[in-house]
Amino acid sequence: MGQENCPLPGWESSGAGGLWGCPTAPGRGPAARGNPGAEVPTAPEFPGGGREGLGLCRAHKAPARREHSEDPEPATPVRTESPNRSRCRCPWRAQSGAIPVRTESPIGSTPVRTESPNRSRYRCARRARSPWEPKFSETPSGPIPVRTDCSDRPHPGAHGDPPTPSPRSLPGVPGAPKQPGAGAMRPAALPLLLCAVNMLAGQLHAFFKVFIEPPEPVVEYGGTVRLKCGTTCQDPSATGNLETSFYKHQLEASGPNEKVVELRNITEWSSNILCYYSCMGTRKMVSATLIAYRPLEQAVLEPVPQLEVGESHELVCRVPRVAPVRNLTVILHRGATTLHTATFKDNDKNEPQDVVVRHLVTAERGDQGQNITCQALLDLQPSNVRFNTTSSPRVLDVYDFPEDPQLEMSETNLETGEKFNISCSVQDVFPAPRFELSLAGHPLSARVTEDGLRAVAEVSHAQQGQFEVVCSVRVGPKKRRQQTLVHVYSHPQPQLNVNNSVLKEGTEVSGGCVLPPGHSPELQLQVTAGPRVLATWGPSPLGFTWNVSEEDNGTEVLCEARMPASKKNPKKSVPVVLIVTAKPKLDDRGCPSSQNWTEGENVTLRCQARGNPRPHVVCKKDGTTLIPGQWHTAKRAHTGMFQCEASNALGRDKRDITVWVQYHDVNVGLIVVLVLVVLGALAFAGITYGIYYRKKKMREYQLQKEQQRMEMQKLRPEETVGVNGSAPGSQP
């Protein structure tokens, strides 16, 4: 690579790059100098300063072969013929008028001061190329070109740059006055010092910021907004402005390097705002988007109908004319529960839009009475603009009606003028049902039970015919009904007619049963005589005939009328009691021919005659008269045959009865034997007990004697000790 020979520049000539061979910093190269208003990037900050750092400018040893060239014309770049070198010679005008010339050397040369008193030359060592510097293209046939143009550097003071300092003000430069007491600087240190100073100055110039406040401006459509365009550049001569498509009213800034404008009548929903500043020859620009909004209108929740449990319904919430939509949040609430949250972050339109949010809900019993609301939030953060609206609440009205009502009636056949109750009930409904009962289109007064699930009404009708009983139940908006037919009929009491109620046995009785006029044709009649059916069920009139017997005496004849489909008891006529007359009659059923008695017992003679009027019976034997049914004591004299006779007004009847009386004589011998046996048994028992008692006493006596003997034996050893010595207990 070649080298670049440049005069000692001013602070602006090198920017963030090196001096005398140190490359120009980004943003301060020839392109930037040729166009001061262009925006160019700044270098990132690295340890050591600038993009390359201060340590990139270094001296190298001079190679064995060097080549020098000079150009009498100042600031004239000259490319050498050597394939590895290029040079740029620029004059350094010292106060003495001498022109020090910076000579070129091959790559890696070391700065050397010439022996000429009026000339000095400097060579900048080659530095390592930064990874982000533009890499010069290489051609296969020629040397690698190196930018050596020094004429693009701005003149002192151009573009607001500070003027180039005089060589006399630089230490270590020939012709510069020495400070008192300061030692002479070594010639090799001067390029390093100038390189470091230039890099620091370039960093100060390149690193400044341009900003817009607020960074994300918002304004109500048609309103006014105040914006500030500022910079952190400390150069008081920095210039800048804020550009927009709206008319701007300039306001007084609160500090230097600030522009405050007021934009009025904002009629664009989205517009760009540009803020730029030029500082020390560097121009930077930032942009922001001004968003116009509309104040949030109240959300509208569509009406919610009454819902049956398990039924699904789509909730619809509308928010009209929202701008910008991407900042909108719509929340559907059921009471304190959040049902659905909708956001629109992917909506890139800024114009007002009508927003519709839908959500499907399924009704439950617990939803009854809950409020459904739609909340809309327009949050324009980071600005302090926030809108919050809530729709008018919609109250959920939930009902449950799973089954049809049940109509209960004790009878579907109703007699005119008769009253009975009907009831209508439902099961597992919510909320409480409303009942309506009617008969033939006329409402009935119903009474509802405490649980609210049953209604009871009293039914009555004065006209015959078929009428409809209807039970209607309404739960919420749902109405169900149950109906049945009621047959109202006229049911008068039947009338029984018998040709004769007093009859002789074996004669025929006849009669009939009839209903009064105006009765219902469905009624049926039946005639009975006790358990006997004289005429089975049939329409009115109903006749009968019957041959009576003695057993039919006192029998009631009845006529019954009923409705075939009815469960009610039939109506009965006034009964007719038959009187059947008959001659007396004695037979085995009422007067047995043989009877057994026991002597001494209370007995009666059994003999009862049949007949009407009731016959009188008398039984006689050998002048003894017995009346059947009377009690007496049986005697041996009653044994024999009695002749019984029954009589009434219609005739007489006779019958013989044999009576047997059983008796027993007393056996004295047997009684004596029994007494002797009993006495013998008692004597034997007494003797046996006496023997047992004596033996028992003997055993007790012997046992007592044995106990006394044993006690005496225990006392003898103690008496022996008393004779031979002291008795026990007598010793002191």
mmCIF file of N, CA and C in Angstrom, residues 493-497 512-516 540-542:
data_model
loop_
_atom_site.group_PDB
_atom_site.id
_atom_site.type_symbol
_atom_site.label_atom_id
_atom_site.label_comp_id
_atom_site.label_asym_id
_atom_site.label_seq_id
_atom_site.Cartn_x
_atom_site.Cartn_y
_atom_site.Cartn_z
ATOM 1 N N GLN A 493 -131.071 -39.297 39.067
ATOM 2 C CA GLN A 493 -131.263 -40.547 39.791
ATOM 3 C C GLN A 493 -132.264 -41.432 39.043
ATOM 4 N N PRO A 494 -131.943 -42.730 38.873
ATOM 5 C CA PRO A 494 -132.880 -43.611 38.161
ATOM 6 C C PRO A 494 -134.130 -43.902 39.018
ATOM 7 N N GLN A 495 -135.185 -44.297 38.339
ATOM 8 C CA GLN A 495 -136.466 -44.595 38.996
ATOM 9 C C GLN A 495 -136.816 -46.067 38.754
ATOM 10 N N LEU A 496 -137.099 -46.813 39.878
ATOM 11 C CA LEU A 496 -137.407 -48.245 39.805
ATOM 12 C C LEU A 496 -138.911 -48.463 40.046
ATOM 13 N N ASN A 497 -139.487 -49.271 39.208
ATOM 14 C CA ASN A 497 -140.911 -49.606 39.314
ATOM 15 C C ASN A 497 -141.065 -51.137 39.398
ATOM 16 N N GLY A 512 -139.445 -52.320 35.998
ATOM 17 C CA GLY A 512 -138.513 -51.655 35.088
ATOM 18 C C GLY A 512 -137.819 -50.476 35.762
ATOM 19 N N CYS A 513 -136.720 -50.014 35.115
ATOM 20 C CA CYS A 513 -135.929 -48.868 35.603
ATOM 21 C C CYS A 513 -135.820 -47.873 34.472
ATOM 22 N N VAL A 514 -135.993 -46.591 34.791
ATOM 23 C CA VAL A 514 -135.986 -45.559 33.783
ATOM 24 C C VAL A 514 -135.297 -44.317 34.333
ATOM 25 N N LEU A 515 -134.664 -43.504 33.397
ATOM 26 C CA LEU A 515 -134.024 -42.231 33.748
ATOM 27 C C LEU A 515 -134.943 -41.093 33.347
ATOM 28 N N PRO A 516 -134.904 -39.991 34.094
ATOM 29 C CA PRO A 516 -135.749 -38.848 33.732
ATOM 30 C C PRO A 516 -135.313 -38.250 32.402
ATOM 31 N N SER A 540 -131.511 -46.720 29.197
ATOM 32 C CA SER A 540 -132.842 -46.487 29.779
ATOM 33 C C SER A 540 -133.893 -46.510 28.657
ATOM 34 N N PRO A 541 -135.101 -47.091 28.918
ATOM 35 C CA PRO A 541 -135.559 -47.801 30.121
ATOM 36 C C PRO A 541 -135.084 -49.254 30.100
ATOM 37 N N LEU A 542 -135.023 -49.852 31.283
ATOM 38 C CA LEU A 542 -134.527 -51.214 31.414
ATOM 39 C C LEU A 542 -135.544 -52.012 32.245
#
